[in-house]
Short mmCIF file of C-alpha atoms in Angstrom, two decimals:
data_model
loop_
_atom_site.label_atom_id
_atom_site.label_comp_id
_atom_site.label_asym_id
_atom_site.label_seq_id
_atom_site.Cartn_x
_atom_site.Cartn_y
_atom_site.Cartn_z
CA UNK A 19 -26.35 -41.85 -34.27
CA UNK A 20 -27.23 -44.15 -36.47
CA UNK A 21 -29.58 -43.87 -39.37
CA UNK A 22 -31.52 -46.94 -41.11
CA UNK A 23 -32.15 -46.98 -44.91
CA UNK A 24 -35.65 -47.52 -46.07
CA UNK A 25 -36.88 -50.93 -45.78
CA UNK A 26 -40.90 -50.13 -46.20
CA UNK A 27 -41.72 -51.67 -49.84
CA UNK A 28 -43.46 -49.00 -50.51
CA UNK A 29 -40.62 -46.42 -50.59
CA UNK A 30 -37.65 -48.85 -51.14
CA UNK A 31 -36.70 -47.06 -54.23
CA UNK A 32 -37.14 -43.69 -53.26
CA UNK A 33 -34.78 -41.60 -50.80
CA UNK A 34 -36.23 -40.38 -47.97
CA UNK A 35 -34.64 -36.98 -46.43
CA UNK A 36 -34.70 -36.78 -43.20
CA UNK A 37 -35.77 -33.11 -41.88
CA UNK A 38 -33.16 -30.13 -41.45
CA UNK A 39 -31.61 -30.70 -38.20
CA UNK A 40 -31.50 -27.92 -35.71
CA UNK A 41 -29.34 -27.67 -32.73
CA UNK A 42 -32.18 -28.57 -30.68
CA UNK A 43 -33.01 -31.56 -31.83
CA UNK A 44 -31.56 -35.47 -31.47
CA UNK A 45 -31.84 -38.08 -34.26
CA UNK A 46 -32.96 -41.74 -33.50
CA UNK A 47 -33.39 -44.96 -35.74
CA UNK A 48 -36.84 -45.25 -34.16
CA UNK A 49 -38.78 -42.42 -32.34
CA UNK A 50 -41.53 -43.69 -30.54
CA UNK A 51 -44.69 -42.07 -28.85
CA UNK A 52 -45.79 -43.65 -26.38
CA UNK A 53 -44.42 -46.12 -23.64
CA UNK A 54 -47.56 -48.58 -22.86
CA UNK A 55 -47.48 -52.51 -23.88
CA UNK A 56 -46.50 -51.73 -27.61
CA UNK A 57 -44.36 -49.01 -27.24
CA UNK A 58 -42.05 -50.55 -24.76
CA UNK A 59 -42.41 -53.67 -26.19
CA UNK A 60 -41.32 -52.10 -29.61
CA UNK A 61 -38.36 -49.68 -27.89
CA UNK A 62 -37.33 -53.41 -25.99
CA UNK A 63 -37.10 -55.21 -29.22
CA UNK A 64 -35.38 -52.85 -31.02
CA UNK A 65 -32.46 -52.02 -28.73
CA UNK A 66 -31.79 -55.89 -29.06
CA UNK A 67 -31.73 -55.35 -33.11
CA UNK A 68 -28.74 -52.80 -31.90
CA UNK A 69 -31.49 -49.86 -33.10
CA UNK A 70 -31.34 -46.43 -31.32
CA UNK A 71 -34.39 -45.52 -29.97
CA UNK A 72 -36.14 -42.44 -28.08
CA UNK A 73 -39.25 -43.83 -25.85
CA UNK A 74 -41.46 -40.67 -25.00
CA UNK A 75 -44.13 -41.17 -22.26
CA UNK A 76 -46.03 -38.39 -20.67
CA UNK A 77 -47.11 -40.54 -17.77
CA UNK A 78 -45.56 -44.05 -16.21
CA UNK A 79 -44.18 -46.53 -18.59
CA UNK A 80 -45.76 -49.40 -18.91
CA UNK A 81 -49.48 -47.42 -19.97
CA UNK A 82 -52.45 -48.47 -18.82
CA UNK A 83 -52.45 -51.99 -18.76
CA UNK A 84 -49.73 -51.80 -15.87
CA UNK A 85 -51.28 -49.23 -13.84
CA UNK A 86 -55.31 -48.68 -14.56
CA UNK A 87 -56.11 -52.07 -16.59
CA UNK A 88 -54.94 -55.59 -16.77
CA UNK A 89 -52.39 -55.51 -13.44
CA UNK A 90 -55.08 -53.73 -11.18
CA UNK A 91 -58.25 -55.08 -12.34
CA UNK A 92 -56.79 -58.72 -11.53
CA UNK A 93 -55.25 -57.99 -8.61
CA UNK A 94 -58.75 -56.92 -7.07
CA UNK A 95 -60.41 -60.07 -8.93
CA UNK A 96 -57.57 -62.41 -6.73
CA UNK A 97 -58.85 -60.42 -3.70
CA UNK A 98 -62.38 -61.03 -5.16
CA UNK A 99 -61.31 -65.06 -5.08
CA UNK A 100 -59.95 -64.99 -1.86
CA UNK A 101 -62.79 -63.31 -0.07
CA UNK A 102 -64.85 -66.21 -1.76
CA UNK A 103 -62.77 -68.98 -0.62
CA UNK A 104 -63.22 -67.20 3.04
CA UNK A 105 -66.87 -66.97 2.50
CA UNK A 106 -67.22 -71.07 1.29
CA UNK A 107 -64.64 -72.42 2.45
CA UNK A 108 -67.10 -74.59 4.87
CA UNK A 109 -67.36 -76.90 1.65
CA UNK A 110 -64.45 -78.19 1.77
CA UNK A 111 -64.15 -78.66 5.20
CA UNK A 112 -62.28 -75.77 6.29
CA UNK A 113 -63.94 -73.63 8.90
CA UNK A 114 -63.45 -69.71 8.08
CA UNK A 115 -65.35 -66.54 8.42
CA UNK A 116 -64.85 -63.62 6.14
CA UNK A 117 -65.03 -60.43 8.74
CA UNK A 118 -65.08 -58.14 6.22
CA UNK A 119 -63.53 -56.23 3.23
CA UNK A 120 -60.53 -54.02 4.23
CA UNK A 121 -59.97 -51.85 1.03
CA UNK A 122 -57.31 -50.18 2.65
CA UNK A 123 -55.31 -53.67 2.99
CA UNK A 124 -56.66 -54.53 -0.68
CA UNK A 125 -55.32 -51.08 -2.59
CA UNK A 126 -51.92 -51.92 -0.75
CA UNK A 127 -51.53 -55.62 -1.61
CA UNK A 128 -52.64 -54.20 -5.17
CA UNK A 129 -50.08 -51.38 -5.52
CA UNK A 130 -47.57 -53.28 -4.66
CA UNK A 131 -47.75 -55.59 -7.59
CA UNK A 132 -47.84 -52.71 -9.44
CA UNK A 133 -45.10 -50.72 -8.13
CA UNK A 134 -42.53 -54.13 -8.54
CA UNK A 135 -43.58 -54.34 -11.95
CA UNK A 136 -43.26 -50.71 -12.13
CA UNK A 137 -39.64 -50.51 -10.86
CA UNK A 138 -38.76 -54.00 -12.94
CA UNK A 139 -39.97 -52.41 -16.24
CA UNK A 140 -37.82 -48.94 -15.58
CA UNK A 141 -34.99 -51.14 -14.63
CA UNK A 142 -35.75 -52.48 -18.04
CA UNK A 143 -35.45 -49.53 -20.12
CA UNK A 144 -33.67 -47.12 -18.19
CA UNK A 145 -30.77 -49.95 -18.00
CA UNK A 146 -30.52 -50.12 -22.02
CA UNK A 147 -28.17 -47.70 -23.37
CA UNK A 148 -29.91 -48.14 -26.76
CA UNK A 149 -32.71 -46.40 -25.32
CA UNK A 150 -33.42 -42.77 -24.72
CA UNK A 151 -36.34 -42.26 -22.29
CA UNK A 152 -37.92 -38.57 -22.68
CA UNK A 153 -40.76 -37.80 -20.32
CA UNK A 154 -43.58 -35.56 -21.37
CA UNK A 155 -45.83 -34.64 -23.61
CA UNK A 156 -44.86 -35.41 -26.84
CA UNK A 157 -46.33 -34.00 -30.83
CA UNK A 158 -45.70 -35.18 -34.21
CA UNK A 159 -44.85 -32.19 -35.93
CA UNK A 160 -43.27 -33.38 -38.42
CA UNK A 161 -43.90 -36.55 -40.95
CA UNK A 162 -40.17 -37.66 -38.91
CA UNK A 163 -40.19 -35.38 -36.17
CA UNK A 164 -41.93 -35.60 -32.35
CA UNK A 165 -41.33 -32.30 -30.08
CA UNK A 166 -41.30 -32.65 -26.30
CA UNK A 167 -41.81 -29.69 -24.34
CA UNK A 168 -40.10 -27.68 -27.35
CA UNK A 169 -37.57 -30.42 -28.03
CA UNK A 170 -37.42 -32.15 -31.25
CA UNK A 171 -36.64 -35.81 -31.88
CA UNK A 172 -36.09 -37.15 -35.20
CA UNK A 173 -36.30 -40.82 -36.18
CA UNK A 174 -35.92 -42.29 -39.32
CA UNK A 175 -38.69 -44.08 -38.52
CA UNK A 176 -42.03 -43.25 -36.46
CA UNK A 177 -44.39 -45.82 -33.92
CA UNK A 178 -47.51 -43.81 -32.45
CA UNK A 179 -48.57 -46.01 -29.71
CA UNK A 180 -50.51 -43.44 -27.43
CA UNK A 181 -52.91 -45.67 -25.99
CA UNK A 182 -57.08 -45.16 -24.98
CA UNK A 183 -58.74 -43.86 -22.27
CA UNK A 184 -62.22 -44.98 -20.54
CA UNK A 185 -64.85 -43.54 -22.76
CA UNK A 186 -68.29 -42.24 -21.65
CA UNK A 187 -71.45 -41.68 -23.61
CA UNK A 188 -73.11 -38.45 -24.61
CA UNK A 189 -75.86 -37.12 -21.74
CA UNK A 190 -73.13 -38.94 -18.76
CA UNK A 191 -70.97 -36.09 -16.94
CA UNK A 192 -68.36 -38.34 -15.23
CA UNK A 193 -67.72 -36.35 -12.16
CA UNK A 194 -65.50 -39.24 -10.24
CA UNK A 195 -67.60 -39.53 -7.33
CA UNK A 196 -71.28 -40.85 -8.54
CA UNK A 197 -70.64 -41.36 -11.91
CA UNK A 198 -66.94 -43.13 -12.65
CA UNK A 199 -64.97 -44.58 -14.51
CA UNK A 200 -62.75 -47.63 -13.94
CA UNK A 201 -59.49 -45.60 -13.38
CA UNK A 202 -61.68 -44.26 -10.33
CA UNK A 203 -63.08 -47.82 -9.41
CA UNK A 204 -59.52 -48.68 -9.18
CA UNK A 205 -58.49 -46.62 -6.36
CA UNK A 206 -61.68 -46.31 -4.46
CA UNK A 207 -61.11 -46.37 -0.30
CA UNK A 208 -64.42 -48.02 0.41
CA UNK A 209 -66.85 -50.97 -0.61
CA UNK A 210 -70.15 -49.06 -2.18
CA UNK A 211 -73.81 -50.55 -0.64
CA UNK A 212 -74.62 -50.55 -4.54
CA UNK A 213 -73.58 -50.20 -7.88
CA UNK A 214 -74.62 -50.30 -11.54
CA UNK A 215 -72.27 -51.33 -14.35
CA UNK A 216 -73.05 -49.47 -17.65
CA UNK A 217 -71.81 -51.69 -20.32
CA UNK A 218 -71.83 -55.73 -19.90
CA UNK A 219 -68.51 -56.18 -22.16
CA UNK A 220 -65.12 -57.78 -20.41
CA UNK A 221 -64.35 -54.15 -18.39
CA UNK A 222 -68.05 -54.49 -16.97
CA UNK A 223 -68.24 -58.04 -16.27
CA UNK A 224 -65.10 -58.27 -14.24
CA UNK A 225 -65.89 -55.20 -12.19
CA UNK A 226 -69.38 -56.83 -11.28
CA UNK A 227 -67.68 -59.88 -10.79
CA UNK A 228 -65.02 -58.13 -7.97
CA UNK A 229 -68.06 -56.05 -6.42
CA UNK A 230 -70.36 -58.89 -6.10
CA UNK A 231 -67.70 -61.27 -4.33
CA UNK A 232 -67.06 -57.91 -1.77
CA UNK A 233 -70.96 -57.79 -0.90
CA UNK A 234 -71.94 -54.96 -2.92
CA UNK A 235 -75.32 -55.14 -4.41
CA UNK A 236 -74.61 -55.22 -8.56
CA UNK A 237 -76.98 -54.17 -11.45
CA UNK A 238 -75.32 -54.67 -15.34
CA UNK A 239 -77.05 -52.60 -17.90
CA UNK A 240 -76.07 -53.69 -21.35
CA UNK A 241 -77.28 -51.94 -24.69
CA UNK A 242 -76.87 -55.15 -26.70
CA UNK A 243 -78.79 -58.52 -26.51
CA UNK A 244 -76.16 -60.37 -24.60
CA UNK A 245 -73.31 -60.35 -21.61
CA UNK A 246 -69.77 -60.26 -23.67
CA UNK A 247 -71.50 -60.08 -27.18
CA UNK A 248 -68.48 -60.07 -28.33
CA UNK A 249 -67.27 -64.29 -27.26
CA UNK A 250 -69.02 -67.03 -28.57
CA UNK A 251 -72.94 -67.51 -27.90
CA UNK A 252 -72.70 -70.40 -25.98
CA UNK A 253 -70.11 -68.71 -23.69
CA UNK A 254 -72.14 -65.52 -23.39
CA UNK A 255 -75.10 -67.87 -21.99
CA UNK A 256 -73.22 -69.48 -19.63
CA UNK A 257 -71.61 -66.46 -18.22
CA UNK A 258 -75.34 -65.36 -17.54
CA UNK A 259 -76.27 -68.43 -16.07
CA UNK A 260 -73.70 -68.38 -13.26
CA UNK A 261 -73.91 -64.43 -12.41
CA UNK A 262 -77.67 -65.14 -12.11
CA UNK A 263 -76.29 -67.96 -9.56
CA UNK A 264 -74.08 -65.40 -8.05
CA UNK A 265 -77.13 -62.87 -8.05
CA UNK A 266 -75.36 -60.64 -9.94
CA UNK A 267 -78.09 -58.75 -11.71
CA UNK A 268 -78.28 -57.95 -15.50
CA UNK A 269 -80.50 -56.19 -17.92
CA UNK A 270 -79.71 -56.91 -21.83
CA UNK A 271 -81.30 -55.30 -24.55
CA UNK A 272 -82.01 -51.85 -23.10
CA UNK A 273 -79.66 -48.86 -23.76
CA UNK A 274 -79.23 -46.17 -21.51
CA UNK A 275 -81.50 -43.04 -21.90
CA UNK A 276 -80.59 -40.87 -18.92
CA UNK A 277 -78.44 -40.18 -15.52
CA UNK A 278 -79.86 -38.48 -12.91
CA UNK A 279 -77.93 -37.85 -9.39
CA UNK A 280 -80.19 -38.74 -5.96
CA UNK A 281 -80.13 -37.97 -2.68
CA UNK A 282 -78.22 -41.16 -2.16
CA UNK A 283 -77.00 -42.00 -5.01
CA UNK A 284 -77.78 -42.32 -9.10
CA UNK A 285 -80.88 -43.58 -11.14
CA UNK A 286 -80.34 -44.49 -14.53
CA UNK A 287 -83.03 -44.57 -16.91
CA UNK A 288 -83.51 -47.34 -19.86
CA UNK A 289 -85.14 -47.86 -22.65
CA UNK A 290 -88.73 -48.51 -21.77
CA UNK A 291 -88.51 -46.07 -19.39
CA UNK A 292 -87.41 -48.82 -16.80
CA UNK A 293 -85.49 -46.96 -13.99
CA UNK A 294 -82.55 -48.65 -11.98
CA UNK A 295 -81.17 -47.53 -8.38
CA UNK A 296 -77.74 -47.48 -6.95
CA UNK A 297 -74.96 -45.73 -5.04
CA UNK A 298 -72.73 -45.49 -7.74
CA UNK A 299 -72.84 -45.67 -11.91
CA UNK A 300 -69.10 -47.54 -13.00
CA UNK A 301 -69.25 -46.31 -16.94
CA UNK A 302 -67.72 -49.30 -18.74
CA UNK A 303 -68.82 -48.64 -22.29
CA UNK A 304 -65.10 -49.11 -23.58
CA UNK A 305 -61.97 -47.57 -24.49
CA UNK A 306 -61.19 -44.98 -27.09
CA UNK A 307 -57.78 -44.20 -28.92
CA UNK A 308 -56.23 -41.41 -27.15
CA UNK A 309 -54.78 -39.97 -30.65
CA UNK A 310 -56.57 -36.28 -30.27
CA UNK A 311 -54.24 -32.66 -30.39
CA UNK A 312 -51.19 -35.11 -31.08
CA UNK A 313 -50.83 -33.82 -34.47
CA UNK A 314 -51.28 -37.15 -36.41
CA UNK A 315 -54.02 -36.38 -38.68
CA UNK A 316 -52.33 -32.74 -39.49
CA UNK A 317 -49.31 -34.93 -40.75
CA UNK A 318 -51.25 -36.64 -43.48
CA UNK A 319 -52.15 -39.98 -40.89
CA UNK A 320 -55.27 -41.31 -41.88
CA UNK A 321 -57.58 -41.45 -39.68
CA UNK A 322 -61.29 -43.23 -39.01
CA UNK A 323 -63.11 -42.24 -35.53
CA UNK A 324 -59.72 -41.47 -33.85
CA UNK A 325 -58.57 -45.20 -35.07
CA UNK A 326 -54.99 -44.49 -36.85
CA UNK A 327 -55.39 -47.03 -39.88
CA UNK A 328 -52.38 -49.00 -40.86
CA UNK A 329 -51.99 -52.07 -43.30
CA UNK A 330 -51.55 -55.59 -42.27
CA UNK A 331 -48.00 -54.67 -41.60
CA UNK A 332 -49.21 -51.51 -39.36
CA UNK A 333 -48.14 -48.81 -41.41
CA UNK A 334 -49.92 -45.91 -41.76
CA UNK A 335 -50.65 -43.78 -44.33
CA UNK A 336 -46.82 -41.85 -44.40
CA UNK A 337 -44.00 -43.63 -45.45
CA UNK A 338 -41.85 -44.92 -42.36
CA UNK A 339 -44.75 -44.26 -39.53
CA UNK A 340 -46.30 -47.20 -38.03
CA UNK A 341 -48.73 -47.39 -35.09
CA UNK A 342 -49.60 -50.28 -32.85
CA UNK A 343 -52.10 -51.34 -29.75
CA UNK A 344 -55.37 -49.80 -28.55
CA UNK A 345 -55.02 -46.57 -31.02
CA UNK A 346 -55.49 -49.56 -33.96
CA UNK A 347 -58.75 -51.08 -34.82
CA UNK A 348 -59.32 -53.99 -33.68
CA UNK A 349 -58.73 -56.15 -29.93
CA UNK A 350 -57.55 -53.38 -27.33
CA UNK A 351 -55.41 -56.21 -25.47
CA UNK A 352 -52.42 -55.99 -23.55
CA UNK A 353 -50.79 -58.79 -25.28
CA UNK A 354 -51.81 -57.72 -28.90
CA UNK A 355 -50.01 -54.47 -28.43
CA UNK A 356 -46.81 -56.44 -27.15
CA UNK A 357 -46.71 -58.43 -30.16
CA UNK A 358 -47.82 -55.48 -32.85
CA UNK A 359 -44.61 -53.92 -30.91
CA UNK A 360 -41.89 -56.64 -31.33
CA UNK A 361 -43.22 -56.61 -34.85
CA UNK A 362 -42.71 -53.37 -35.73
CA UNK A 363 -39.18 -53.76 -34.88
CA UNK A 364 -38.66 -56.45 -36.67
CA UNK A 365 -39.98 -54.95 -39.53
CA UNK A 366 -38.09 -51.55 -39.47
CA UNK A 367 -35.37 -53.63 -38.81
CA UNK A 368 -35.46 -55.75 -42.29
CA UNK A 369 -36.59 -59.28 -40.55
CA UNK A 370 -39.92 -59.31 -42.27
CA UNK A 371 -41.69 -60.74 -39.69
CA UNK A 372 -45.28 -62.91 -40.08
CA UNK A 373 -48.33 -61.29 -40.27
CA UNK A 374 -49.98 -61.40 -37.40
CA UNK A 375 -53.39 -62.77 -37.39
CA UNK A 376 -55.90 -61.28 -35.34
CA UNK A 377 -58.48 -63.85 -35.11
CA UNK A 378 -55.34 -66.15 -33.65
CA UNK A 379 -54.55 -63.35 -30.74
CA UNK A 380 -56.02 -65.06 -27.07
CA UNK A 381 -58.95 -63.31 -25.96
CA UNK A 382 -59.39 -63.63 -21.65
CA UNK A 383 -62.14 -62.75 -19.29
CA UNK A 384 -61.18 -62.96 -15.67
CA UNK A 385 -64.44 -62.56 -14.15
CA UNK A 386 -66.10 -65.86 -12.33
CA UNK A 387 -66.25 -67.59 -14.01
CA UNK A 388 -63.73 -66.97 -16.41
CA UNK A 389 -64.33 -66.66 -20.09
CA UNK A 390 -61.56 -67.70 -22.42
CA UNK A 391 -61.33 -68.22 -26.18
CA UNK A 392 -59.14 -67.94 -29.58
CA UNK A 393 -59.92 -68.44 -33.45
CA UNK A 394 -63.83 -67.94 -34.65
CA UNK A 395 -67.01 -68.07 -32.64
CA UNK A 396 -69.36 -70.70 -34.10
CA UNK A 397 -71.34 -68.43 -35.47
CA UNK A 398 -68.17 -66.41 -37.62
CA UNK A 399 -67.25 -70.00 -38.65
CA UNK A 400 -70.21 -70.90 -40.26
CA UNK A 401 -70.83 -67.19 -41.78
CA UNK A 402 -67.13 -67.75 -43.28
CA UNK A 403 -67.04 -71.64 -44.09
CA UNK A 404 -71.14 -72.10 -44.60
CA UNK A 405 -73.51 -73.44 -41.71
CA UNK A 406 -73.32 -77.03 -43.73
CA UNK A 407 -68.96 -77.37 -43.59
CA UNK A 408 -68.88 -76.42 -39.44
CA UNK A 409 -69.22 -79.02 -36.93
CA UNK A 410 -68.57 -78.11 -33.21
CA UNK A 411 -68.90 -79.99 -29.74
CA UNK A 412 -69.24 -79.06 -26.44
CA UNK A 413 -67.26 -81.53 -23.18
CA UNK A 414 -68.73 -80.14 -19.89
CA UNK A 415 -65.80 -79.49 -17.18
CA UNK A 416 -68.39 -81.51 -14.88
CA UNK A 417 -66.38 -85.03 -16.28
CA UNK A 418 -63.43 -83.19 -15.62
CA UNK A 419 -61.44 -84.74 -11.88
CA UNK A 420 -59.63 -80.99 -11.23
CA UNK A 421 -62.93 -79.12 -12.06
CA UNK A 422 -64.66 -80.95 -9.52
CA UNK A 423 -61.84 -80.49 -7.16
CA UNK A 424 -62.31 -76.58 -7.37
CA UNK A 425 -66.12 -76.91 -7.89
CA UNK A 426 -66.33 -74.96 -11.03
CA UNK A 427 -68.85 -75.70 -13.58
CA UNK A 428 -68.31 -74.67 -17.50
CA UNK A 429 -67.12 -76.18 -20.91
CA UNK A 430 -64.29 -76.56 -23.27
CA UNK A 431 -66.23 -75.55 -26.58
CA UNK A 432 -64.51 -76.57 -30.45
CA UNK A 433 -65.11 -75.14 -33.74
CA UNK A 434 -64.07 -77.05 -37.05
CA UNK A 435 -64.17 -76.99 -40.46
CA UNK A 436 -65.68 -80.34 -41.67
CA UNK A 437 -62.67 -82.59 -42.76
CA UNK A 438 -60.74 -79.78 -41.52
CA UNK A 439 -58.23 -78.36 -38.44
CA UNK A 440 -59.92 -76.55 -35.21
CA UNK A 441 -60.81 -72.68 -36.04
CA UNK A 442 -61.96 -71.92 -32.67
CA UNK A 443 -61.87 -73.12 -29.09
CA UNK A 444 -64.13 -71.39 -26.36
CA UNK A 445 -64.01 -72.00 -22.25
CA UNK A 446 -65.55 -71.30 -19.63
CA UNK A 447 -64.92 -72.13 -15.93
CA UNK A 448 -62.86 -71.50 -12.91
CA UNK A 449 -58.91 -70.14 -14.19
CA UNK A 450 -59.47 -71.69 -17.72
CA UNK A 451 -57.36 -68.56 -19.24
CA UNK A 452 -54.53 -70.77 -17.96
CA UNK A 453 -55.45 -73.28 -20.56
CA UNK A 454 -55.15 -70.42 -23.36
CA UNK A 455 -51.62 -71.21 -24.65
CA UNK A 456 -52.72 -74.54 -26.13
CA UNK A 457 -55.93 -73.39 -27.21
CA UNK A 458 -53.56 -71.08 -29.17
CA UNK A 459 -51.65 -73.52 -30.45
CA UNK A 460 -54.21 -75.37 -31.52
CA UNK A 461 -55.79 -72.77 -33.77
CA UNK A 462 -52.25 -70.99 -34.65
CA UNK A 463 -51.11 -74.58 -36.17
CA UNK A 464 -54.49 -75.38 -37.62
CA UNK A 465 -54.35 -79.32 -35.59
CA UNK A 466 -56.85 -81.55 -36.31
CA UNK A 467 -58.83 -82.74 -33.42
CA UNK A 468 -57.28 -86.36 -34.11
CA UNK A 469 -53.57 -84.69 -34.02
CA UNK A 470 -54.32 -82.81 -30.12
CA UNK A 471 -56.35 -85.91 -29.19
CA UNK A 472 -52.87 -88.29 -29.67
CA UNK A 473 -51.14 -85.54 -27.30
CA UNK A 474 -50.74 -86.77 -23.55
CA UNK A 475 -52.25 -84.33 -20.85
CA UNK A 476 -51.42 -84.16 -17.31
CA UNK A 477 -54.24 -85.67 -14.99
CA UNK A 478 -55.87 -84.29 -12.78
CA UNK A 479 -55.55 -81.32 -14.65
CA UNK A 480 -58.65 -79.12 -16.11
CA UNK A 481 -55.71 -79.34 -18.89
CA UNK A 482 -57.18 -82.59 -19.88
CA UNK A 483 -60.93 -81.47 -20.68
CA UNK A 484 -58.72 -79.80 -23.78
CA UNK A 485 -57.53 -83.11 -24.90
CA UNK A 486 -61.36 -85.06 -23.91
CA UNK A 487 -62.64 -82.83 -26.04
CA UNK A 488 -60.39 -83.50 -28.93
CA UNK A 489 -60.83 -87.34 -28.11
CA UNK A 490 -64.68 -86.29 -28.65
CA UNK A 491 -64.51 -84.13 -31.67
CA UNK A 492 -62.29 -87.26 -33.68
CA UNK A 493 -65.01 -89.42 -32.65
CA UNK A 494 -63.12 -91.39 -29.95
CA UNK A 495 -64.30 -89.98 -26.79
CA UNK A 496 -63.12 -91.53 -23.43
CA UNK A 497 -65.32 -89.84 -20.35
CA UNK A 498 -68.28 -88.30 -22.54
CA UNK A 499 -70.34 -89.58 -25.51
CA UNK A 500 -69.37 -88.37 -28.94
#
């Protein structure tokens, strides 16, 4: 096979041997470990730069997003919808009555999405002759080398993308029946009387969210002072406002202390010594990068917390190894680890590809309602430009014709730099991550509120309140007042 010259600028003038080969072993342009978002996304893009490539994946391609994160969780937040729109659908003059939640019915309509997607994506790969798919568990033992189940595979170059795994917090046993995780709350055969969420970030949120709509009695304990600390203040408050609508309970501000298992169920205790009931504790603290006993750090990979650290162009400490996705500081999203991938391609393959910018990369709640946003939160704005230079404005979905056709309340929310383009847009309401790819725009392109506010959108669309608010924020407004 082929073998690619250096093209990292850091080496370009130095010659880089590749280890001894031995008859067991196969040489690759690109070796990669792991075969979640990035690391297919990185093996897909490669094999189309005419790059030979070895894929190793211990589990099912396609990592965690596919099969215990952003495919699952949504599915049951669709069934979530639907069992809503049975339960109010009286409103709109439609006579229904939800029966019940059939979790049996649910988990099937839910695997199936999965298992299509499943087969599609090993049609995919397995399809590509430019791709070698190795299944196991795979090592780097070498600064060039990966072994599988004694096998070596050499590659001129090297992406770790081995993904995270639900975390839990010191003093909590997760024993998958009481206390779980969300790979358990996926594929749980029954709707719990009760549950508390530990951890009020996007994991926690959208499980309450999905609970709540099946009848189940939910309780969010959060550590810091608000829901999704993490999105823009404004958005935080209004999430909190409609799940104390939805009588979805929370407590902010009080970290856990203790577990302790019932007769019935769990009580956690919280700071204060406050005590909270339930039939089940769903630990949604987070994910960590699953990078331990895979031999990174003994190959001279530096390392912070389990976080592989690269530079902006994702290498890592040794010449010719990148890494990508959730084992990478920063957003743990699907998508990021898709584009980190193609990327990294690009890159080994001599395209020098742009940077990409973090603060640009879509960020998506799909609780209800949902929570949607790109570029900086007011707050980061003003921290970065000065409180004085950052003017934002707020255009309430209630003007908006669509929004009051689905009877979702909310806001499209813009950040600016004084003079300046938009550095932030923040949404919430009823499917508003649909409106994400302008937002992205918008912030990737730096427009100027009067440059989106000359752009036609579609009415009745919630579409529009993007463009209203624009109209707003260049101090034209049509349906609000500037």
């Amino acid at each position: 096979m082929s073998v690619l010259q250096p093209r990292d600028p850091r080496c370009s003038d130095a010659t880089w041997e590749l280890d001894v080969s031995e008859p067991n072993e196969a040489t690759f342009d690109i070796v990669i470990l792991g075969g979640g978002s990035g690391g297919y996304a990185a093996a897909l893009r490669a094999a189309q730069l005419d790059l030979s490539v070895a894929l190793i994946e211990k589990g099912k391609l396609g990592g965690t997003c596919l099969h215990n994160g952003c495919i699952p969780t949504k599915a049951l937040l669709h069934a979530a919808e639907i069992a809503d729109q049975a339960r109010e659908s009286e409103q709109f003059g439609v006579k229904a009555e939800l029966i019940g939640i059939d979790m049996a019915g649910v988990n099937s309509y839910k695997d199936g999405v999965i298992s299509r997607l499943y087969k599609g994506l090993q049609g995919l790969l397995k399809g590509n002759k430019a791709i070698t798919i190795v299944e196991g568990h795979g090592t780097l033992v070498g600064k060039n080398v990966v072994e599988v189940d004694g096998k070596r595979y050499t590659g001129r170059n090297i992406v770790l993308a081995s993904g995270s795994y639900a975390k839990s917090l010191p003093g909590l046993e997760v024993d998958g029946e009481r206390i779980i995780t969300s790979d358990h709350a996926l594929t749980m055969d029954r709707v719990p009387s009760s549950v508390i969420v530990l951890g009020g970030g996007v994991i926690g949120v959208e499980f309450a969210s999905v609970w709540k709509s099946f009848g189940v009695d939910v309780t969010i304990v959060e550590a810091l002072p608000r829901l999704v600390a993490a999105e823009d203040e404004e958005s935080s408050k209004a999430l909190e406002r409609a799940f104390r609508k939805r009588k979805i309970n929370f407590k902010v501000g009080k970290p856990f202390e203790k577990v302790e298992k019932t007769e019935n169920g769990v009580k956690l205790t919280i700071q204060g010594g406050e005590t909270v009931e339930a039939e089940l504790l769903l630990v949604a603290v987070g994910r960590g990068p699953n990078t331990a006993n895979l031999g990174y750090e003994e190959q001279g990979v530096k390392m912070d917390r389990g976080y592989v650290l690269t530079d902006e162009r994702l290498r890592t400490s040794v010449p010719n190894v990148y890494a990508v996705g959730d084992i990478v500081p920063g957003l743990q999203l699907a998508h990021r680890g898709f584009q980190q991938g193609i990327f990294v391609a690009e890159e080994i393959a001599g395209q020098t590809p742009a940077v990409i910018d973090e603060v640009g990369i879509p960020r998506v709640t799909y609780c209800d309602p949902e929570l949607a946003s790109v570029g900086l939160t007011e707050a980061k704005a003003k921290e970065q430009y000065g409180a004085d230079k950052v003017k934002s404005i707020n255009y309430p979905l209630g003007g908006n014709g669509k929004s009051q056709i689905l009877k979702t309340t909310g806001f499209v929310k813009l950040v600016r730099v004084e003079d300046g383009p938009v550095v932030g847009v923040h949404m919430v309401g009823a499917r508003v991550g649909e409106l994400i790819g302008e937002a992205q725009l918008i912030y990737n392109w730096e427009a100027y509120p009067a440059e989106v506010a000359q752009l036609v959108h579609a009415h009745p669309t919630q579409n529009e309140a993007l463009g209203e608010a624009h109209l707003a924020l260049a101090g034209k407004p049509l349906h609000s007042h500037a």
